[in-house]
CSV table of C-alpha atoms and ligand atoms in Angstrom, one decimal:
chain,number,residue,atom,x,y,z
A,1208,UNK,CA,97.7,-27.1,105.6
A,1209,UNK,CA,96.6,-29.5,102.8
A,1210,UNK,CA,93.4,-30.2,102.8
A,1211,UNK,CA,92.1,-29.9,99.2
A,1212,UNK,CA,90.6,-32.0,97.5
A,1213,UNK,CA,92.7,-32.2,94.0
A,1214,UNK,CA,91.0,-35.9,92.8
A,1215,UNK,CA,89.4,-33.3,90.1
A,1216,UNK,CA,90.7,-29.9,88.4
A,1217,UNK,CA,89.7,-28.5,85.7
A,1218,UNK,CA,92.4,-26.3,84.3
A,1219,UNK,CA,93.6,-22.3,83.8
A,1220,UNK,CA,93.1,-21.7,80.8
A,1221,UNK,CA,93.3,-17.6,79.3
A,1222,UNK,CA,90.5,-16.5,77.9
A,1223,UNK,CA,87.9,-19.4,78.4
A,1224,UNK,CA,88.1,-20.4,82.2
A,1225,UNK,CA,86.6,-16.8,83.2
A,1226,UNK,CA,84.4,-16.2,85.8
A,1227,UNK,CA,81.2,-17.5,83.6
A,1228,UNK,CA,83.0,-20.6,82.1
A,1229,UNK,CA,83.8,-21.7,85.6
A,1230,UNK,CA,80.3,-21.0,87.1
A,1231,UNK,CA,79.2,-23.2,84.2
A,1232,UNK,CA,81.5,-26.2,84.8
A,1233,UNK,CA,80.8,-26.1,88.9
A,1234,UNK,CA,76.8,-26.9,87.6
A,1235,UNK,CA,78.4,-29.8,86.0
A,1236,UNK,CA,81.0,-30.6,89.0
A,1237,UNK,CA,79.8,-29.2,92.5
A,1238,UNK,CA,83.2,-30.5,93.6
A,1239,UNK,CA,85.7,-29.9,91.3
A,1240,UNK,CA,88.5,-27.8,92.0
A,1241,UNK,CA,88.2,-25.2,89.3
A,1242,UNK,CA,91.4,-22.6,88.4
A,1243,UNK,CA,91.4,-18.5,87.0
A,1244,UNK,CA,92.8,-18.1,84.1
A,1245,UNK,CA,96.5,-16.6,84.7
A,1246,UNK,CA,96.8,-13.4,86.5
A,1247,UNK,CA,100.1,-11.9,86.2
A,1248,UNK,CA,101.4,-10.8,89.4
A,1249,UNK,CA,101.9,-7.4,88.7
A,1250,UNK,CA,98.2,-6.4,87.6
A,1251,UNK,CA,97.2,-7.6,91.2
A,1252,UNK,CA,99.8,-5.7,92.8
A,1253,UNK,CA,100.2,-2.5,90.9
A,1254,UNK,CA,96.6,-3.2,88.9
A,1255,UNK,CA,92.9,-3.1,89.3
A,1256,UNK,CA,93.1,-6.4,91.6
A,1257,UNK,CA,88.9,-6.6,92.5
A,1258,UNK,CA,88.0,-6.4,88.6
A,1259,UNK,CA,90.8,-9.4,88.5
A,1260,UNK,CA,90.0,-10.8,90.9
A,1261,UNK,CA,86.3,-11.2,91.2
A,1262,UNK,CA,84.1,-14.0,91.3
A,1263,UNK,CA,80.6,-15.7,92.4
A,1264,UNK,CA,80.6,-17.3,95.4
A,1265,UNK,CA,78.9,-20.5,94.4
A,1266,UNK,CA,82.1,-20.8,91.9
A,1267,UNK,CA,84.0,-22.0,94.9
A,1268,UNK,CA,86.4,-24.3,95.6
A,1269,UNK,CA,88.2,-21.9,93.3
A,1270,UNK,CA,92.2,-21.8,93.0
A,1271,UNK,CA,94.1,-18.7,91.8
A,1272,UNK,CA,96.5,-19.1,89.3
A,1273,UNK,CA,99.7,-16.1,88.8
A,1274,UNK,CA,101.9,-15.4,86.5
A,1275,UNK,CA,105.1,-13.8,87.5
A,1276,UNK,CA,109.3,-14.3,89.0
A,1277,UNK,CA,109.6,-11.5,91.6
A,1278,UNK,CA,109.2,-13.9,94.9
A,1279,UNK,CA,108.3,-10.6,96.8
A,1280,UNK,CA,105.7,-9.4,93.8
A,1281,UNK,CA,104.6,-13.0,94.1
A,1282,UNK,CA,103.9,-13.2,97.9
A,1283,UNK,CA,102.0,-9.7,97.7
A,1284,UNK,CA,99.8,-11.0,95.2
A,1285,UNK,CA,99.1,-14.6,96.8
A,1286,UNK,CA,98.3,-12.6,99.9
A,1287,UNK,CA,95.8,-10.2,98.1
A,1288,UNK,CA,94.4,-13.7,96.0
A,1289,UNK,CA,94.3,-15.4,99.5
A,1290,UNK,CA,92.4,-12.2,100.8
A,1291,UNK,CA,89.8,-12.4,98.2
A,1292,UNK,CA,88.8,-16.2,99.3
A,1293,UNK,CA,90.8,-18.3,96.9
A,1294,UNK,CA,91.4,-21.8,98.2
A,1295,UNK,CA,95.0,-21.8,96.6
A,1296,UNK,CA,97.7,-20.2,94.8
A,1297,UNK,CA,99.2,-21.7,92.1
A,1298,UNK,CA,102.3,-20.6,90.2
A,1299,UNK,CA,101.9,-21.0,86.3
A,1300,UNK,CA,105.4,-23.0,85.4
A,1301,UNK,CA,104.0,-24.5,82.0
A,1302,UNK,CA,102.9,-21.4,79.9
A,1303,UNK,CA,105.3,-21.5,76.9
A,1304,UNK,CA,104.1,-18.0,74.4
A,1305,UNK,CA,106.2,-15.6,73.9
A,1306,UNK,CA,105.0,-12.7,76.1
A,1307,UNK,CA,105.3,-14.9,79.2
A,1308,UNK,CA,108.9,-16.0,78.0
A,1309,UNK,CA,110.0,-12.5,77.4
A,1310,UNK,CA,108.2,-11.5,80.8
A,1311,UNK,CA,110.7,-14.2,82.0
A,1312,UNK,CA,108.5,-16.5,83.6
A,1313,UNK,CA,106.4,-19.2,82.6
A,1314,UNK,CA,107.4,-22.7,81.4
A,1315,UNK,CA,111.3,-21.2,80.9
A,1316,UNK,CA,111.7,-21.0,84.9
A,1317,UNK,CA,112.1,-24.3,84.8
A,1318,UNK,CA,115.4,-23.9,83.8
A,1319,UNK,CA,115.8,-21.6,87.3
A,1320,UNK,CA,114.9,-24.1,89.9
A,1321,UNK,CA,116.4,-21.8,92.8
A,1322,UNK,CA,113.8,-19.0,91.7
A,1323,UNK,CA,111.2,-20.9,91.8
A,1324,UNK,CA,111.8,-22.3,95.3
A,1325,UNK,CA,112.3,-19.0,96.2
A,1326,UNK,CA,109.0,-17.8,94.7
A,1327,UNK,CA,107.3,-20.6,96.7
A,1328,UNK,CA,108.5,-20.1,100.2
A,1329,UNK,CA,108.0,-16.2,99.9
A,1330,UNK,CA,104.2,-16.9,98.8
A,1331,UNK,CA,104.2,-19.3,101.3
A,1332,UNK,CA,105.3,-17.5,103.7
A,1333,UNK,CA,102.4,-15.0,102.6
A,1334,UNK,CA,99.5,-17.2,103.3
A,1335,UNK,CA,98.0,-19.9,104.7
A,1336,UNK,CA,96.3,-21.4,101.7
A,1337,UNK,CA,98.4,-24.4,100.0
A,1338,UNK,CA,100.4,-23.0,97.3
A,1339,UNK,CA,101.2,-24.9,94.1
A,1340,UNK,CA,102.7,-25.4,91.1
A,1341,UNK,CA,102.2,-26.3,87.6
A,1342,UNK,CA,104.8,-27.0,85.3
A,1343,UNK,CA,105.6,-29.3,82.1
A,1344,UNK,CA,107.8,-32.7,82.4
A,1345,UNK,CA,111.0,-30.4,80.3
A,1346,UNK,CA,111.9,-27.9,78.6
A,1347,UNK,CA,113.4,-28.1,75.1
A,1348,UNK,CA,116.2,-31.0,74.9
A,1349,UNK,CA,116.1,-30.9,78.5
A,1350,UNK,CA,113.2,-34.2,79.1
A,1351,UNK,CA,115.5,-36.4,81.0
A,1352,UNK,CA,113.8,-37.7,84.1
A,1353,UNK,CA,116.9,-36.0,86.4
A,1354,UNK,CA,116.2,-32.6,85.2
A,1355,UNK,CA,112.2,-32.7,85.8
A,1356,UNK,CA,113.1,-34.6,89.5
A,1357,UNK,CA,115.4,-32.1,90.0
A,1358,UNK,CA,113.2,-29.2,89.3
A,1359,UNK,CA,110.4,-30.7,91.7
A,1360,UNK,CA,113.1,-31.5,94.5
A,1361,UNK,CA,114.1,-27.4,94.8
A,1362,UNK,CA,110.3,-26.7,95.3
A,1363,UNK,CA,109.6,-29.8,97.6
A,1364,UNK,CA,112.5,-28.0,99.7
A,1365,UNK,CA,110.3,-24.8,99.5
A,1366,UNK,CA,107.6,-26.4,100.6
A,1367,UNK,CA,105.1,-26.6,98.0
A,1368,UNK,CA,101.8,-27.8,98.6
A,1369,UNK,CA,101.1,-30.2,95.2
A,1370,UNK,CA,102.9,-30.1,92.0
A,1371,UNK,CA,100.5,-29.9,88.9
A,1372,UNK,CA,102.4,-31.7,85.9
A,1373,UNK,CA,100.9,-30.8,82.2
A,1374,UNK,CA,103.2,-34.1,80.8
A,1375,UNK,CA,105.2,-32.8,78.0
A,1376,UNK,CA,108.1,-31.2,77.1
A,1377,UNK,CA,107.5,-27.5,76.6
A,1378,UNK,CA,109.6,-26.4,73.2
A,1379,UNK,CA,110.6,-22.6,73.8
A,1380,UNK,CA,111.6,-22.0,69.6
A,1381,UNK,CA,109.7,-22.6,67.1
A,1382,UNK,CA,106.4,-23.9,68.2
A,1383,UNK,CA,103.2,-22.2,69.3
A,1384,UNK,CA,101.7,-22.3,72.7
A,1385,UNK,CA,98.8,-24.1,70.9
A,1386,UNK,CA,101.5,-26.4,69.2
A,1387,UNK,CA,102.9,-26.9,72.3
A,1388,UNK,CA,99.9,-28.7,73.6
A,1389,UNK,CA,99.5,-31.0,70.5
A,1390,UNK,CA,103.0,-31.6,69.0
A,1391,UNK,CA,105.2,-32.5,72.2
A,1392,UNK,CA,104.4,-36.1,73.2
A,1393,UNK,CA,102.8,-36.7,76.3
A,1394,UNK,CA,104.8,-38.5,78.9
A,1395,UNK,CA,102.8,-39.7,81.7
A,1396,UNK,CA,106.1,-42.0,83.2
A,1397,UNK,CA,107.5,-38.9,84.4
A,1398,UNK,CA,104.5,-38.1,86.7
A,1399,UNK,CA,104.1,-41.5,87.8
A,1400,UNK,CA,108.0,-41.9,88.6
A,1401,UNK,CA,108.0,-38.7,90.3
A,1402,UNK,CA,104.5,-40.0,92.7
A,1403,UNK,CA,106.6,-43.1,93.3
A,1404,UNK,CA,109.4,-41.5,94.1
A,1405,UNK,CA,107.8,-38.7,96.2
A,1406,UNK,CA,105.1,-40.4,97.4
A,1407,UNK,CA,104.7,-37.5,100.1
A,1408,UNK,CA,104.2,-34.8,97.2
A,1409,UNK,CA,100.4,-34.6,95.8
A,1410,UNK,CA,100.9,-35.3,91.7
A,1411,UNK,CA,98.1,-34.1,89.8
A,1412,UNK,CA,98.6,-35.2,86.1
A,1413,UNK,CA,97.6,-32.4,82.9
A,1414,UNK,CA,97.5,-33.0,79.4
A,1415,UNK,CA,95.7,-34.9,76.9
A,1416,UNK,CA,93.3,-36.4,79.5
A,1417,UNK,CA,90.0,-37.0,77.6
A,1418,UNK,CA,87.3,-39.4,78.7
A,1419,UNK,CA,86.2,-41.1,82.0
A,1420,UNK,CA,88.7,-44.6,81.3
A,1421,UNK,CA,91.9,-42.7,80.9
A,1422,UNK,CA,90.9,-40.3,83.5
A,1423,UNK,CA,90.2,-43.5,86.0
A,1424,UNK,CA,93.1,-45.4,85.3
A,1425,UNK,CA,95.7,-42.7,86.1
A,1426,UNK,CA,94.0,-42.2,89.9
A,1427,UNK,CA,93.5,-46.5,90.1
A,1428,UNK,CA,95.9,-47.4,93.2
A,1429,UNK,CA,97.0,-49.9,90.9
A,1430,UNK,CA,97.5,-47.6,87.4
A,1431,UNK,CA,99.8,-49.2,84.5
A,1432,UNK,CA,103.1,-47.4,85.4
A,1433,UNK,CA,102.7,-48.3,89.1
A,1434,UNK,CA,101.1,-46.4,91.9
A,1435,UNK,CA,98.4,-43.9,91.5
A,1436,UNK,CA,98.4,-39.6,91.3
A,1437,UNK,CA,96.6,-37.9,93.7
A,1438,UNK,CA,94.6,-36.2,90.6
A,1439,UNK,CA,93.7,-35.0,87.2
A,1440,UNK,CA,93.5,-31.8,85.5
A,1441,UNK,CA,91.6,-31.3,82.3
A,1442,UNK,CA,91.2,-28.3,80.1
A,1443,UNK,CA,90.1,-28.5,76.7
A,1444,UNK,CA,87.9,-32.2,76.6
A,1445,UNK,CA,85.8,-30.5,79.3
A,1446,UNK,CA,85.8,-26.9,77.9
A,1447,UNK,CA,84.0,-28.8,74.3
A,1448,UNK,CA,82.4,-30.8,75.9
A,1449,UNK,CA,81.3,-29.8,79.7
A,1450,UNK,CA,78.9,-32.9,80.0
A,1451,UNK,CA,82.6,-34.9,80.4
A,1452,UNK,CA,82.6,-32.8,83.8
A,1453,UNK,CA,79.9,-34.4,85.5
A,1454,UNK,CA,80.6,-38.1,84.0
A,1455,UNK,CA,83.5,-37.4,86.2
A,1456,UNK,CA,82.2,-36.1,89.2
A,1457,UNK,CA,80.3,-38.6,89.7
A,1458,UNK,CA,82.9,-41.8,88.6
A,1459,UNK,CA,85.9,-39.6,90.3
A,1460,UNK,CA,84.0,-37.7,93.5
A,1461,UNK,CA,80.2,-38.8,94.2
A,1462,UNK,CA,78.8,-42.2,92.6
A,1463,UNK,CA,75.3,-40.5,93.1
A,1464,UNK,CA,76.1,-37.3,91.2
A,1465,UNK,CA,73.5,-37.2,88.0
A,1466,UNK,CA,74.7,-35.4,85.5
A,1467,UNK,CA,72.8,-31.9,84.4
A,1468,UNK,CA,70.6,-32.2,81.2
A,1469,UNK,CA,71.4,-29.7,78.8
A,1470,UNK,CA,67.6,-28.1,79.8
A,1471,UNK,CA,68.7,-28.3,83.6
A,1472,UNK,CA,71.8,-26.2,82.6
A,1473,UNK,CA,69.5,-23.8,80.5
A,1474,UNK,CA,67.2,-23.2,83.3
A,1475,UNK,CA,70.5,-22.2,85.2
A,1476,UNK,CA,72.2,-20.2,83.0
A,1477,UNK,CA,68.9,-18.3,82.4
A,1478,UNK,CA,68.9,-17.4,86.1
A,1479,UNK,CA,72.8,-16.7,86.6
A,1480,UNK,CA,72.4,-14.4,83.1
A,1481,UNK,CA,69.0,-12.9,84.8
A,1482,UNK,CA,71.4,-11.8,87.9
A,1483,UNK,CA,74.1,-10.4,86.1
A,1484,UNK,CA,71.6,-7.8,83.9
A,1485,UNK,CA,72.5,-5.3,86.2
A,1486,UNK,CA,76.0,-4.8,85.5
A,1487,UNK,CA,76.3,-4.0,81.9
A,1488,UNK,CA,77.3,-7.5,80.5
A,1489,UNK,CA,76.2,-9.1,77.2
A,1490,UNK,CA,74.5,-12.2,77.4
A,1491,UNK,CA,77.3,-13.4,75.2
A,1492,UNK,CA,80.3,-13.2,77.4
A,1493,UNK,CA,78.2,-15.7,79.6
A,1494,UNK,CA,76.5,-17.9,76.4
A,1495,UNK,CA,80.4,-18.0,74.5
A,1496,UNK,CA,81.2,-21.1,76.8
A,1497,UNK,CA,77.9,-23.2,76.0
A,1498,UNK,CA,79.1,-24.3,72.3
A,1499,UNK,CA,79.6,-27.6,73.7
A,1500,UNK,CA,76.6,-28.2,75.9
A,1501,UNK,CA,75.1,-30.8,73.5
A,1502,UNK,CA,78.6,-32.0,71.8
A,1503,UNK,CA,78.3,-34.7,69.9
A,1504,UNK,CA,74.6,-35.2,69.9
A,1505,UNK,CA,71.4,-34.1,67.9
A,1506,UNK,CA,71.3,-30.4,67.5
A,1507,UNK,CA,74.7,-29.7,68.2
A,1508,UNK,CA,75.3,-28.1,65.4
A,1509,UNK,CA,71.9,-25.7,65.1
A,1510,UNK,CA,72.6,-25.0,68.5
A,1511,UNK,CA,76.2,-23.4,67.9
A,1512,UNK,CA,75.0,-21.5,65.2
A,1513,UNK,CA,71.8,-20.0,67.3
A,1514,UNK,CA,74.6,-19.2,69.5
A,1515,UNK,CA,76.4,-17.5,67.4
A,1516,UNK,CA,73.8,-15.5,65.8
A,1517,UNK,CA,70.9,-15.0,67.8
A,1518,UNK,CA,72.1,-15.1,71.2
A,1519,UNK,CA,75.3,-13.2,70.6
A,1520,UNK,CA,73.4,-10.3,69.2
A,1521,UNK,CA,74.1,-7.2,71.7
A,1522,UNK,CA,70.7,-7.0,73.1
A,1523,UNK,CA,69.6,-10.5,73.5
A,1524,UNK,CA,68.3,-11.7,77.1
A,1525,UNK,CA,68.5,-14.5,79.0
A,1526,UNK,CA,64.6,-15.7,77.7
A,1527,UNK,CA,66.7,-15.8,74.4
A,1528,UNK,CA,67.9,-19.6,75.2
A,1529,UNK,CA,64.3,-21.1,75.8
A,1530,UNK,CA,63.5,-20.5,72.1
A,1531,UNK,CA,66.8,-22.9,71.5
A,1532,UNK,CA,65.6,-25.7,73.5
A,1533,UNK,CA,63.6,-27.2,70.7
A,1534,UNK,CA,66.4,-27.2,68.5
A,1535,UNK,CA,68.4,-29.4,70.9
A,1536,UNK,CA,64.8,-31.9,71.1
A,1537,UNK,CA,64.3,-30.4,75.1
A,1538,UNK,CA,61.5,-28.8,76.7
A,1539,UNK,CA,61.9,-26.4,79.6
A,1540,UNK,CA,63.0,-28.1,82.8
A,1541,UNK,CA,59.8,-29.4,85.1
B,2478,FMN,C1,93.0,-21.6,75.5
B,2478,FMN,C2,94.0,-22.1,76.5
B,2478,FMN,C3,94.5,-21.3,77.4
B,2478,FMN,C4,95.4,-21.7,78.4
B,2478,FMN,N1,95.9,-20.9,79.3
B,2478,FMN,C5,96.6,-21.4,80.3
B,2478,FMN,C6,97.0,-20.6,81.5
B,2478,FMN,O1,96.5,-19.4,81.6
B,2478,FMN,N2,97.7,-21.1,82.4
B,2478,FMN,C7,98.2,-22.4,82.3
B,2478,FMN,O2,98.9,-22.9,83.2
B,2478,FMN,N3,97.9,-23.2,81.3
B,2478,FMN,C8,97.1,-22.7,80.3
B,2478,FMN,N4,96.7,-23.5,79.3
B,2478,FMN,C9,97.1,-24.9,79.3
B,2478,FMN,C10,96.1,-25.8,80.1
B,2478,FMN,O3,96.0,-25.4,81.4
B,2478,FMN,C11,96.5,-27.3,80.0
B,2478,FMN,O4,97.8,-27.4,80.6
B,2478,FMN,C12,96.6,-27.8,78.6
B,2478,FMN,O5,95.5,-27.4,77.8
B,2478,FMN,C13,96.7,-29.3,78.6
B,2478,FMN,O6,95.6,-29.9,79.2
B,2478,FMN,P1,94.4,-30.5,78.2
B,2478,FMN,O7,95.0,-31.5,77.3
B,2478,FMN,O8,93.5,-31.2,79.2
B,2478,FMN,O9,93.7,-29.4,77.5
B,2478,FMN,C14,95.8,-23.1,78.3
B,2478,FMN,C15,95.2,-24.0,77.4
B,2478,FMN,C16,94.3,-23.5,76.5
B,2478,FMN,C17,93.7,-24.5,75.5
């Protein structure tokens, strides 16, 4: 079964796409599909999977990602994910640092195309959500078109559900994981060549993606390199700057989406932070994603630092963010 809609993603991402960051970017998006961050497979399994694991309902459509290599490890925690309500299972194929490497899995299983079909069907066999894949286009000298088609044909033959491709070359030696998504160069032909050549396998292109244009003219039917991808994934352009969110819900998924003011989002996050006082939680593990509410316009700037200093302080409330709203040139939402 396939029945997701993938025309929007917003990507896993540790540390920022946590259960906060995404109920922030569904206000924006009430469409998107949103991703965890990466859960390895093993903390689910053998780990404290609810804490994982847990999430708000109105999050949803919400896609699990896992880190892992042991297909049976795998399936056991795609079937506790699947219990837990995700919509899909995704297997992260892309991450390049070190302690994923060294874990041996990650962007280097690329170079073990059998184990990662073999991860697939046993997950698949596990559940009845789609289960996916995101990977890179290579893997250090290996960029050639034949290896990255080659990688995607032993997971086609698994069976998997969409392929998510972040389009560049992952470098294994030598290069940061946060180098790795600047210095490679993106190479959007793979993706494209791959969707031609595949027509039947949903491509959903990562990586650099950062305003409406470039967004609409990888899904137009008829984009540069030829026929369109079935969807795009963006991580950091909407993390800095969330508004970019809802410019694309409503260009990629509803023409008569309006996008959120930043007083609308207030009002929201007020209320969602007003909920979550009864588990101890600092309003700042909620208020550390809203840097970029009001990126690139007046206030920004005293907005961040109120952020930083008033309304990270251990006993601020939610109330906390009205007293910002002037700084940004908003009044409370009618
Ligand atoms: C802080 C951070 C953490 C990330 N963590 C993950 C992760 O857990 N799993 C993953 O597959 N990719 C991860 N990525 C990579 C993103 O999912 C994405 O592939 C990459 O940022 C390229 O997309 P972008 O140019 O739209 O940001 C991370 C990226 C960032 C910036």
């Amino acid at each position: 079964m396939n029945v997701l809609d993938r025309r929007l993603c917003v990507a896993p991402m540790m540390n920022w796409t946590d259960r906060h960051c995404r109920f922030l970017h569904r206000l924006y998006a009430p469409h998107a599909l949103l991703y965890t961050e990466m859960i390895v497979a093993a903390a689910l399994v053998r780990g404290d999977a609810r804490r994982h694991l847990e999430y708000d309902a109105r999050e949803h459509p919400l896609a699990l990602q896992l880190g892992g290599c042991d297909p049976h490890e795998l399936a056991a925690a795609a079937r506790i994910g699947a219990a837990a309500g995700y919509v899909e299972i995704n297997l992260n194929v892309g991450c390049p640092s070190d302690r994923v490497k060294n874990g041996a899995f990650g962007a280097c299983l690329m170079l073990r195309p059998a184990l990662v079909a073999e991860c697939v069907a046993r997950m698949k066999d596990a559940v009845s959500v789609p289960v996916t894949v995101k990977c890179r286009t290579g893997i250090d000298s290996r960029d050639d078109y034949e290896f990255f088609d080659e990688f995607a044909a032993a997971i086609v033959e698994a069976g998997v559900d969409a392929l998510i491709v972040h389009a560049r070359t992952a470098i294994l030696g030598g290069l940061s994981p946060k180098e790795n998504r600047e210095i490679p160069p993106l190479n959007y032909a793979h993706a494209h060549r791959l969707k031609r050549e595949r027509p039947a396998l949903p491509v959903v292109l990562n990586g650099g993606l950062k305003d409406v244009d470039a967004v609409r003219s990888q899904l137009a039917p008829r984009s540069p390199s030829g026929g369109g991808l079935d969807g795009v994934m963006l991580g950091r352009a909407v993390y800095h700057r969330p508004s970019l969110l809802g410019e694309l819900e409503r260009s990629v998924l509803d023409p008569r989406w309006q996008v959120p003011a930043p007083e609308d989002i207030i009002e929201r996050i007020v209320a969602y932070a007003r909920e979550s006082q009864h588990q101890p939680l600092r309003l700042h593990a909620i208020t550390r994603h809203l840097h970029g509410l009001n990126s690139g316009c007046d206030g920004a700037r005293a907005w961040r630092r109120f952020l930083s200093e008033v309304a990270a302080a251990p006993d601020a409330r939610p109330d906390t963010l009205y007293a910002a709203l002037p700084l940004l040139g908003r009044r409370r939402a009618a």
